[in-house]
CSV table of C-alpha atoms and ligand atoms in Angstrom, one decimal:
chain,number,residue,atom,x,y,z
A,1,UNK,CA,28.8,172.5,77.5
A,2,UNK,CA,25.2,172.3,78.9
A,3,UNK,CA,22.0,173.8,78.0
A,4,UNK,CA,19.9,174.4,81.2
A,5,UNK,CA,16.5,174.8,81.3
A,6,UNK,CA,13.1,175.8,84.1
A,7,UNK,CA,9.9,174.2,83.1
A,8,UNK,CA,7.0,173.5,85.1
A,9,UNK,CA,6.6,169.3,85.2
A,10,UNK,CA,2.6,169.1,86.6
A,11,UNK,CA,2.8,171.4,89.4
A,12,UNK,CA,6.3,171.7,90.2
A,13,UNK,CA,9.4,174.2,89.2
A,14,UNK,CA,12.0,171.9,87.9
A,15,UNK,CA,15.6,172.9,86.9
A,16,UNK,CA,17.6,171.1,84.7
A,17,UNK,CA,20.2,170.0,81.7
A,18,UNK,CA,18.4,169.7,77.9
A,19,UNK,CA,19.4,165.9,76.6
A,20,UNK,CA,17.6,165.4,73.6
A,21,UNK,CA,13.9,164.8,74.4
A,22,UNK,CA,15.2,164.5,78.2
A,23,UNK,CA,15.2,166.8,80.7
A,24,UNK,CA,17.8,166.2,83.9
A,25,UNK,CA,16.7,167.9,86.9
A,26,UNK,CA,19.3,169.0,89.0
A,27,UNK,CA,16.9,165.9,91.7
A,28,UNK,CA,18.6,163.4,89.5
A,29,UNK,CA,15.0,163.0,88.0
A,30,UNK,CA,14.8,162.2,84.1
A,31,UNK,CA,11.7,164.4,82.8
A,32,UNK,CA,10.2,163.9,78.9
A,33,UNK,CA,10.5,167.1,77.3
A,34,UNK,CA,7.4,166.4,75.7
A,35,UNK,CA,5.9,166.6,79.1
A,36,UNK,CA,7.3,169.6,80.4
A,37,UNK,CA,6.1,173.5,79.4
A,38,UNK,CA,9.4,175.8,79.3
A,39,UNK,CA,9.1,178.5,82.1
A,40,UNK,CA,11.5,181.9,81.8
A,41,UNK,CA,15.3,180.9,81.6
A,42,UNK,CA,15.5,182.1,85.0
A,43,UNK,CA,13.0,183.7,88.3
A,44,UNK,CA,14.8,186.8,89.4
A,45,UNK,CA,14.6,189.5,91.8
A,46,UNK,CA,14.5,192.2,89.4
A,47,UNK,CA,15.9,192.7,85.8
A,48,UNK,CA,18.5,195.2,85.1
A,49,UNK,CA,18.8,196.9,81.8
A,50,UNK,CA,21.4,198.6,80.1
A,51,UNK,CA,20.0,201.2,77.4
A,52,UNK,CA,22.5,202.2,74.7
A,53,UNK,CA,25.1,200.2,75.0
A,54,UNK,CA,25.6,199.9,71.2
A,55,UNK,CA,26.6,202.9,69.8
A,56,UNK,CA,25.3,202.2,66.4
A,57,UNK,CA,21.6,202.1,68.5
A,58,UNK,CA,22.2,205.2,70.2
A,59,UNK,CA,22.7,207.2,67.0
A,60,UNK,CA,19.6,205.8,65.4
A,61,UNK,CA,17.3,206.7,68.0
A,62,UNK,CA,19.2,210.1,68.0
A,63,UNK,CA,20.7,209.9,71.4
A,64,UNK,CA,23.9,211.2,72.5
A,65,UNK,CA,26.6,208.2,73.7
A,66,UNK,CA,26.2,207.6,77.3
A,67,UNK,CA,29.1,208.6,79.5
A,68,UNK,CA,28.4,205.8,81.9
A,69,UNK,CA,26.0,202.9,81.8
A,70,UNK,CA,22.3,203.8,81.6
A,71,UNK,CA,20.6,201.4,84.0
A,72,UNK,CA,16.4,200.8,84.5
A,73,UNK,CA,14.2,197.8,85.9
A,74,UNK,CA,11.9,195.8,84.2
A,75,UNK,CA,9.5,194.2,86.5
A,76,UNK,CA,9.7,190.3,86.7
A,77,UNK,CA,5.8,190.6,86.3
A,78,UNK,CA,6.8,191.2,82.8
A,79,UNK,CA,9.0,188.1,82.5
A,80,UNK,CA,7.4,185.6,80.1
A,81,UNK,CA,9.0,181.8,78.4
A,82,UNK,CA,9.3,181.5,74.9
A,83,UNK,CA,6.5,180.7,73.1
A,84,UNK,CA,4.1,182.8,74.9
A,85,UNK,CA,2.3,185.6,73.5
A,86,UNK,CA,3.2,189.5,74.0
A,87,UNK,CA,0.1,191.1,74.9
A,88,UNK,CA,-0.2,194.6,72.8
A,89,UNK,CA,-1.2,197.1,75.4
A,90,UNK,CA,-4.0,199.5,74.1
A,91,UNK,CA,-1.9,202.4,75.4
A,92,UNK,CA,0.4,202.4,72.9
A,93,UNK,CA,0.7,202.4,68.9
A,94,UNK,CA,4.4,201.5,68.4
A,95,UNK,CA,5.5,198.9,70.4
A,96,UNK,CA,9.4,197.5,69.2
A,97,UNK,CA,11.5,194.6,70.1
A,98,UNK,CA,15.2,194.8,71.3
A,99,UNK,CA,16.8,191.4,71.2
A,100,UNK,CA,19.4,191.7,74.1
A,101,UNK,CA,21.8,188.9,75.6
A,102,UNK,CA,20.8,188.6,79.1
A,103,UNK,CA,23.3,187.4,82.0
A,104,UNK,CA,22.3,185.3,84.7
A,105,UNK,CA,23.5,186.2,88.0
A,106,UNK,CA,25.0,183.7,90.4
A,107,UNK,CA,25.8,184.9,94.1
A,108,UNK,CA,24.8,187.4,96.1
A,109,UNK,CA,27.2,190.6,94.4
A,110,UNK,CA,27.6,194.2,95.9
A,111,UNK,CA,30.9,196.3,95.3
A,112,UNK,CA,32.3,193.7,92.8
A,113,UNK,CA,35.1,195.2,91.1
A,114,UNK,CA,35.4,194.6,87.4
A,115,UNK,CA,38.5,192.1,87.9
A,116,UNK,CA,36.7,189.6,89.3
A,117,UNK,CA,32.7,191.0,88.0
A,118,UNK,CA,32.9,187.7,85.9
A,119,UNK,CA,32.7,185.2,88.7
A,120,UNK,CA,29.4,186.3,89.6
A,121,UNK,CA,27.9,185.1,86.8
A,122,UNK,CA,25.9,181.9,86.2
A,123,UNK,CA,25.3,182.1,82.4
A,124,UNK,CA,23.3,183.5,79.8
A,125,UNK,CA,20.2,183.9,78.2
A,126,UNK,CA,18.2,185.7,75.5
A,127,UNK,CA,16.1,189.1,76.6
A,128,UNK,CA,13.3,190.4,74.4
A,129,UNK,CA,13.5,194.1,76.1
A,130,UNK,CA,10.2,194.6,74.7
A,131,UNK,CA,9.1,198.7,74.6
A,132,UNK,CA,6.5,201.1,74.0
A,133,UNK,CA,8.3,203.8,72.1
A,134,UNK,CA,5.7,206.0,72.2
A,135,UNK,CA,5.0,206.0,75.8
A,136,UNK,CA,9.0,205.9,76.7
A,137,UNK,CA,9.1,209.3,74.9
A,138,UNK,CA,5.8,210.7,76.5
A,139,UNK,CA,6.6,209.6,79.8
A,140,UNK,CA,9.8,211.2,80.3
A,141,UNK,CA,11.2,207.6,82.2
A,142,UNK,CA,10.6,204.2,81.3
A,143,UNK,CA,9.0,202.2,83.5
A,144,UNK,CA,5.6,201.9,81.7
A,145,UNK,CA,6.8,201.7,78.5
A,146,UNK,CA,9.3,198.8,79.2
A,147,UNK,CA,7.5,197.6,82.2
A,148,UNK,CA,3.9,196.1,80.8
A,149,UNK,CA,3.0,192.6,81.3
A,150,UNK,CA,4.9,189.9,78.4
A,151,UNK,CA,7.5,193.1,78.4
A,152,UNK,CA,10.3,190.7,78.9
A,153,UNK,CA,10.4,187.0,77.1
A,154,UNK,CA,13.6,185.3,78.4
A,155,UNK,CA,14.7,182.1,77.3
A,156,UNK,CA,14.3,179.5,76.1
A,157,UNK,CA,17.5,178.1,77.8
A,158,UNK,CA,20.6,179.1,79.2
A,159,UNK,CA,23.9,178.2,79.1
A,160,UNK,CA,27.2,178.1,81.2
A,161,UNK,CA,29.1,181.5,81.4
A,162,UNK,CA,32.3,179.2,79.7
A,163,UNK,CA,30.0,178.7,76.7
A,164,UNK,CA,29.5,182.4,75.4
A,165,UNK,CA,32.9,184.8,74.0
A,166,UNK,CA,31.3,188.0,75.3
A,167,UNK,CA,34.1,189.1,72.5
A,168,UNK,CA,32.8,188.1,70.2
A,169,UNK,CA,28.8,186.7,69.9
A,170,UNK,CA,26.6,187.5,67.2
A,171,UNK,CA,22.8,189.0,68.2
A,172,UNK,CA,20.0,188.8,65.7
A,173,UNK,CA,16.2,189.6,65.6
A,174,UNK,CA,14.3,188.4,63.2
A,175,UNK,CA,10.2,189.8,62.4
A,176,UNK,CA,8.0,187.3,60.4
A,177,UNK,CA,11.3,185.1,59.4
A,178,UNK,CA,13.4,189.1,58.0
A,179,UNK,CA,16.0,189.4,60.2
A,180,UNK,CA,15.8,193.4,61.8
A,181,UNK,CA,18.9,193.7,63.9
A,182,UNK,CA,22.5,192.0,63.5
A,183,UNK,CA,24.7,193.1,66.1
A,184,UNK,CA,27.8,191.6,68.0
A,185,UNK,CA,28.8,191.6,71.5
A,186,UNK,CA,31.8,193.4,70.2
A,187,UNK,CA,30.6,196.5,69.8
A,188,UNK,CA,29.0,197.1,73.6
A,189,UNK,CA,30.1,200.5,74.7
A,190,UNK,CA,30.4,199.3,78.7
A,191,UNK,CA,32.0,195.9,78.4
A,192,UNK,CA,30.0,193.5,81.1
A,193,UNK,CA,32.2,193.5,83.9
A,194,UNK,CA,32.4,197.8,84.1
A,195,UNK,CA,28.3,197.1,83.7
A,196,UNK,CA,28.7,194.7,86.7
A,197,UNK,CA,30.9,197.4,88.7
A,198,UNK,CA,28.9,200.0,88.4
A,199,UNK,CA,25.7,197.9,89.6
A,200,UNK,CA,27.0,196.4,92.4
A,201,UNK,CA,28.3,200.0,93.5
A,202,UNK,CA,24.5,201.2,93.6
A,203,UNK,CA,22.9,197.9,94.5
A,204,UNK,CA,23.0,194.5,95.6
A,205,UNK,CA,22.9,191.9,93.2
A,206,UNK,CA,20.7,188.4,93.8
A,207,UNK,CA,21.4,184.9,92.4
A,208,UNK,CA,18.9,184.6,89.7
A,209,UNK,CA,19.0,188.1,89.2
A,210,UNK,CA,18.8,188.9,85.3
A,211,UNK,CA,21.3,191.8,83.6
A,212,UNK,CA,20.1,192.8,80.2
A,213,UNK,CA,23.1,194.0,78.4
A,214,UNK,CA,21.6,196.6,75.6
A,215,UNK,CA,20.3,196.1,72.2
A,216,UNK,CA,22.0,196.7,68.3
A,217,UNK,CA,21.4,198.6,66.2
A,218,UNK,CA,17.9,197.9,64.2
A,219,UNK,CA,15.0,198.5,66.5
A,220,UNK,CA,11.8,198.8,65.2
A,221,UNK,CA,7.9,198.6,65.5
A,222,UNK,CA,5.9,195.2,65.3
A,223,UNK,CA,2.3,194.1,64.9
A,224,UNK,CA,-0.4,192.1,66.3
A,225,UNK,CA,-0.1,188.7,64.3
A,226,UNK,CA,3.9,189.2,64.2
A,227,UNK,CA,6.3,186.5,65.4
A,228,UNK,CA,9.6,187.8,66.6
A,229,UNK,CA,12.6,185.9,67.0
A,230,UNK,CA,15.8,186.6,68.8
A,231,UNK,CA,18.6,184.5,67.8
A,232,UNK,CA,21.7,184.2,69.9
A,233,UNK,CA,24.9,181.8,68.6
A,234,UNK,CA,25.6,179.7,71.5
A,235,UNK,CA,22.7,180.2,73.4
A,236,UNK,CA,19.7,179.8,70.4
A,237,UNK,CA,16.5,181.4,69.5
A,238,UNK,CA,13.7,182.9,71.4
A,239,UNK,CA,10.5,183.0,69.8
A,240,UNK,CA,7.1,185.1,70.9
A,241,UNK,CA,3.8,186.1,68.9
A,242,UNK,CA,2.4,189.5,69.4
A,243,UNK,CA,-1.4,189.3,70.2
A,244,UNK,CA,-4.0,192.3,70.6
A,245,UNK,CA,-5.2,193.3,74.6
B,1,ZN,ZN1,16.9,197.3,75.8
């Protein structure tokens, strides 16, 4: 078991294994935590979401059950680490979280079949799939509303694919310390490795590329001054404040 994490260490990108107050970059340098800022869990490509992937969240935003996995992008201009703010934009009035276990790819993936989608992937992380409600709706597609700068908080580690039960791991998000969404990998309507199928059938997949895998039930609005917390077992918790433009 080993929790991985990116910081930035004066002005240079290092990767490595969480000890303590140590960080072990993957140079064989030892790092004070102390002295490192946590970057995003990973630096990907793009970002591939899956939207409604919990049936429970599907019915409560009144949406039929998808027949096949509903993919969109988020920008990695959105990506933020924890602890850093999410920027309100002054486009929107109703901005929600959606706490989401994200998967970190490992290789270069196209046409993977679901037998063997697993191997492809590195480990996992914690999404914030951070969206303008109101624009998603007016819009008609999502790329604005899912898409804005701080959109997508990821971190603040990662672990080894061994280290999560995809069967069976608990998702929770928590507003101001009152916990908003409790869902379990469980009850994903396109398990990971059909998700992994059907993306590597349309496109090609790049190591450090980040799968978001769908958010529980539970979605709702938060506020400027709000700090929201998505907790993962396994992985931990990823914690953002919401600030005004
Ligand atoms: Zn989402």
């Amino acid at each position: 078991m080993a929790t991985h994490v990116r910081v930035r260490h004066h002005d240079r990108i290092v990767e490595g294994i969480l000890d303590g107050e140590r960080i072990r970059a993957e140079d064989g340098a030892v790092i004070a935590r102390s002295e490192a800022a946590l970057l995003p869990a990973a630096a990907p490509s793009k970002i591939v979401c899956v939207g409604r992937n919990y049936a429970a969240h599907a019915k409560e935003l009144g949406n039929a059950l998808p027949s096949a996995p509903l993919l969109f992008f988020k920008p990695p201009s959105a990506l933020i680490a924890d602890g850093e703010p999410i920027v309100y934009p002054a486009q929107s009035k109703n901005v929600h979280y959606e706490g989401e276990l994200a998967v970190i790819v490992g290789k270069r993936a196209r046409n993977v079949p679901a037998s063997r989608a697993l191997e492809i992937v590195r480990g996992y992380t914690i999404c914030n799939d951070v969206t303008a409600r109101d624009l998603q709706k007016a819009d008609g597609q999502w790329t604005r509303a899912k898409g804005f700068d701080t959109f997508c908080p990821l971190g603040p580690v990662w672990v080894d694919a061994a280290d999560i039960d995809l069967a069976d791991t608990r998702v929770r998000t928590l507003v101001n310390g009152d916990v908003r969404q409790d869902g379990n990998t469980r009850d994903f309507i396109f398990s990971l490795p059909i998700v992994i199928e059907y993306i590597t059938a349309a496109f090609t997949l790049e190591p450090g590329d980040v799968i978001s895998t769908g958010t529980p039930e539970g979605v709702g609005p938060m506020q400027v001054g709000d700090t929201v917390e998505v907790s993962i077992d396994g992985i931990g918790t990823l914690t953002n404040r919401l600030i005004a433009p």
